[in-house]
């Protein structure tokens, strides 16, 4: 994947993350967003005008047929992401897509196969992986700073009110806690520990249908336990990511709210030590790692296969909460 010159991008979909972060992240690499693709003409035209992108279209072939377009960024609604990924793969364009890439692991696995067959890169934008604090945690864990991992704990709340959207009809019904939170938290745990989920038990709290709070516990294949509490019902709770080993513990505060970068503490010998971490823009870091694929292995960015694994685990959480019993993860 070339990184020289004013490399062109096609932006597919007009999501909030693309508006606020990712187009700027593309330009920070010295690259150029050349096309905006949307199924609605006005959305594409307004997005292109607002972000100073020269061309817009509702026709995928216009953008994907442009020889100056090397990369595709997909920021569409989750139900449209597979359509854009498939078209980009058929055109031989490498894809960076907001996660999750699909609402189901089965569809996600099919998309991964399509991209593998086409020989293109399918990378998934999980901002938690791009956090400088989480990457520092991962390095400290790999370096053995806390010994053998015994337990991982994640607690977080969702927005008390829906996040800002460009259009009133951007929301596709009620939020799904398993897609909005569980996939991200499971992916983060896999990234931090390098371990895979084996089985899960869960308890969900419902208000008129879909769960708005969920608590679950995984057994991982390294022998450790991963526990998570996720809530749409709590208005103000600081997120926390704890990874405990047999020789110390790492504690990240405020890293999962999408706003501040948070803090990282290392606890050892009954003492807390602040770990200095240089702050950075997670969206710029994501684009930078993506465009370097081919020159080197992507160091931390999620692949499509990572998203399949997280979706399968999240589906097991949903099944465990519904059936009130332990559910094994499909291999």
Short mmCIF file of C-alpha atoms in Angstrom, two decimals, residues 7-131:
data_model
loop_
_atom_site.label_atom_id
_atom_site.label_comp_id
_atom_site.label_asym_id
_atom_site.label_seq_id
_atom_site.Cartn_x
_atom_site.Cartn_y
_atom_site.Cartn_z
CA UNK A 7 -2.65 9.55 -2.23
CA UNK A 8 -6.40 9.59 -2.87
CA UNK A 9 -9.21 8.30 -0.68
CA UNK A 10 -12.89 7.62 -1.16
CA UNK A 11 -15.02 8.31 1.92
CA UNK A 12 -18.10 6.07 1.88
CA UNK A 13 -20.85 7.23 4.18
CA UNK A 14 -21.17 10.52 6.03
CA UNK A 15 -20.98 9.45 9.67
CA UNK A 16 -20.15 11.66 12.62
CA UNK A 17 -16.69 10.13 13.16
CA UNK A 18 -15.79 10.85 9.55
CA UNK A 19 -17.02 14.43 9.90
CA UNK A 20 -15.26 15.23 13.14
CA UNK A 21 -12.12 13.11 13.03
CA UNK A 22 -11.22 10.79 10.19
CA UNK A 23 -11.13 13.17 7.22
CA UNK A 24 -8.69 15.29 9.22
CA UNK A 25 -6.73 12.12 10.05
CA UNK A 26 -6.45 11.28 6.35
CA UNK A 27 -5.16 14.76 5.55
CA UNK A 28 -2.67 14.54 8.42
CA UNK A 29 -0.90 11.79 6.44
CA UNK A 30 -0.51 14.08 3.44
CA UNK A 31 -3.27 12.17 1.69
CA UNK A 32 -6.31 13.63 -0.09
CA UNK A 33 -9.99 12.73 0.30
CA UNK A 34 -11.15 12.85 -3.34
CA UNK A 35 -14.69 11.44 -3.22
CA UNK A 36 -17.69 11.29 -0.90
CA UNK A 37 -20.13 8.46 -1.53
CA UNK A 38 -23.62 8.36 -0.05
CA UNK A 39 -26.92 6.86 -1.12
CA UNK A 40 -28.52 10.31 -0.72
CA UNK A 41 -27.42 13.12 -3.02
CA UNK A 42 -27.90 15.95 -0.54
CA UNK A 43 -25.95 14.15 2.18
CA UNK A 44 -23.02 13.55 -0.16
CA UNK A 45 -23.10 17.11 -1.50
CA UNK A 46 -23.34 18.74 1.92
CA UNK A 47 -20.60 16.53 3.39
CA UNK A 48 -18.30 17.32 0.46
CA UNK A 49 -18.96 21.03 0.81
CA UNK A 50 -18.51 21.08 4.60
CA UNK A 51 -15.21 19.17 4.49
CA UNK A 52 -13.86 20.64 1.24
CA UNK A 53 -13.81 17.35 -0.68
CA UNK A 54 -13.81 17.97 -4.45
CA UNK A 55 -16.17 15.24 -5.71
CA UNK A 56 -19.31 13.52 -4.48
CA UNK A 57 -21.54 10.81 -5.89
CA UNK A 58 -24.25 8.25 -5.22
CA UNK A 59 -22.63 5.90 -7.74
CA UNK A 60 -19.96 3.67 -6.24
CA UNK A 61 -18.28 3.02 -9.58
CA UNK A 62 -17.49 6.71 -10.03
CA UNK A 63 -15.34 6.79 -6.91
CA UNK A 64 -13.93 3.27 -7.04
CA UNK A 65 -13.09 3.60 -10.73
CA UNK A 66 -10.94 6.66 -10.13
CA UNK A 67 -7.28 5.54 -10.57
CA UNK A 68 -6.20 8.19 -8.06
CA UNK A 69 -8.16 6.47 -5.28
CA UNK A 70 -5.99 3.96 -3.41
CA UNK A 71 -7.83 3.70 -0.11
CA UNK A 72 -11.45 3.48 0.98
CA UNK A 73 -12.76 4.61 4.35
CA UNK A 74 -16.23 3.31 5.25
CA UNK A 75 -18.21 5.40 7.73
CA UNK A 76 -21.72 4.36 6.76
CA UNK A 77 -24.50 2.99 8.92
CA UNK A 78 -23.77 -0.53 10.05
CA UNK A 79 -26.33 -2.04 7.69
CA UNK A 80 -24.59 -0.45 4.68
CA UNK A 81 -20.98 -1.25 5.58
CA UNK A 82 -20.97 -4.68 3.99
CA UNK A 83 -22.20 -3.23 0.69
CA UNK A 84 -19.37 -0.71 0.58
CA UNK A 85 -16.72 -3.20 1.72
CA UNK A 86 -17.75 -5.69 -0.98
CA UNK A 87 -17.67 -3.05 -3.71
CA UNK A 88 -14.26 -1.79 -2.60
CA UNK A 89 -12.86 -5.34 -2.51
CA UNK A 90 -14.12 -6.02 -6.03
CA UNK A 91 -12.39 -2.81 -7.15
CA UNK A 92 -9.13 -3.84 -5.46
CA UNK A 93 -9.16 -0.96 -2.96
CA UNK A 94 -7.90 -1.48 0.59
CA UNK A 95 -10.55 -0.74 3.20
CA UNK A 96 -10.56 0.93 6.60
CA UNK A 97 -14.03 0.56 8.15
CA UNK A 98 -15.60 1.77 11.37
CA UNK A 99 -16.38 -1.13 13.65
CA UNK A 100 -18.22 -3.35 13.81
CA UNK A 101 -18.24 -4.20 10.13
CA UNK A 102 -21.57 -6.02 10.43
CA UNK A 103 -24.38 -6.80 12.85
CA UNK A 104 -23.55 -10.52 12.77
CA UNK A 105 -20.39 -12.60 12.92
CA UNK A 106 -21.60 -14.75 10.01
CA UNK A 107 -21.88 -11.76 7.68
CA UNK A 108 -18.60 -10.35 8.98
CA UNK A 109 -16.83 -13.64 8.26
CA UNK A 110 -18.19 -13.59 4.70
CA UNK A 111 -16.86 -10.04 4.23
CA UNK A 112 -13.43 -11.12 5.50
CA UNK A 113 -13.43 -13.98 3.00
CA UNK A 114 -14.36 -11.64 0.15
CA UNK A 115 -11.48 -9.30 1.03
CA UNK A 116 -9.01 -12.17 1.46
CA UNK A 117 -9.97 -13.58 -1.93
CA UNK A 118 -9.56 -10.15 -3.51
CA UNK A 119 -6.15 -9.76 -1.87
CA UNK A 120 -6.99 -6.47 -0.19
CA UNK A 121 -6.58 -5.29 3.41
CA UNK A 122 -9.70 -5.00 5.56
CA UNK A 123 -8.84 -3.05 8.70
CA UNK A 124 -11.31 -2.06 11.41
CA UNK A 125 -11.30 1.25 13.24
CA UNK A 126 -11.59 0.50 16.96
CA UNK A 127 -10.60 3.77 18.72
CA UNK A 128 -9.87 1.97 22.00
CA UNK A 129 -6.98 0.10 20.36
CA UNK A 130 -5.61 3.41 19.12
CA UNK A 131 -5.53 4.95 22.61
#
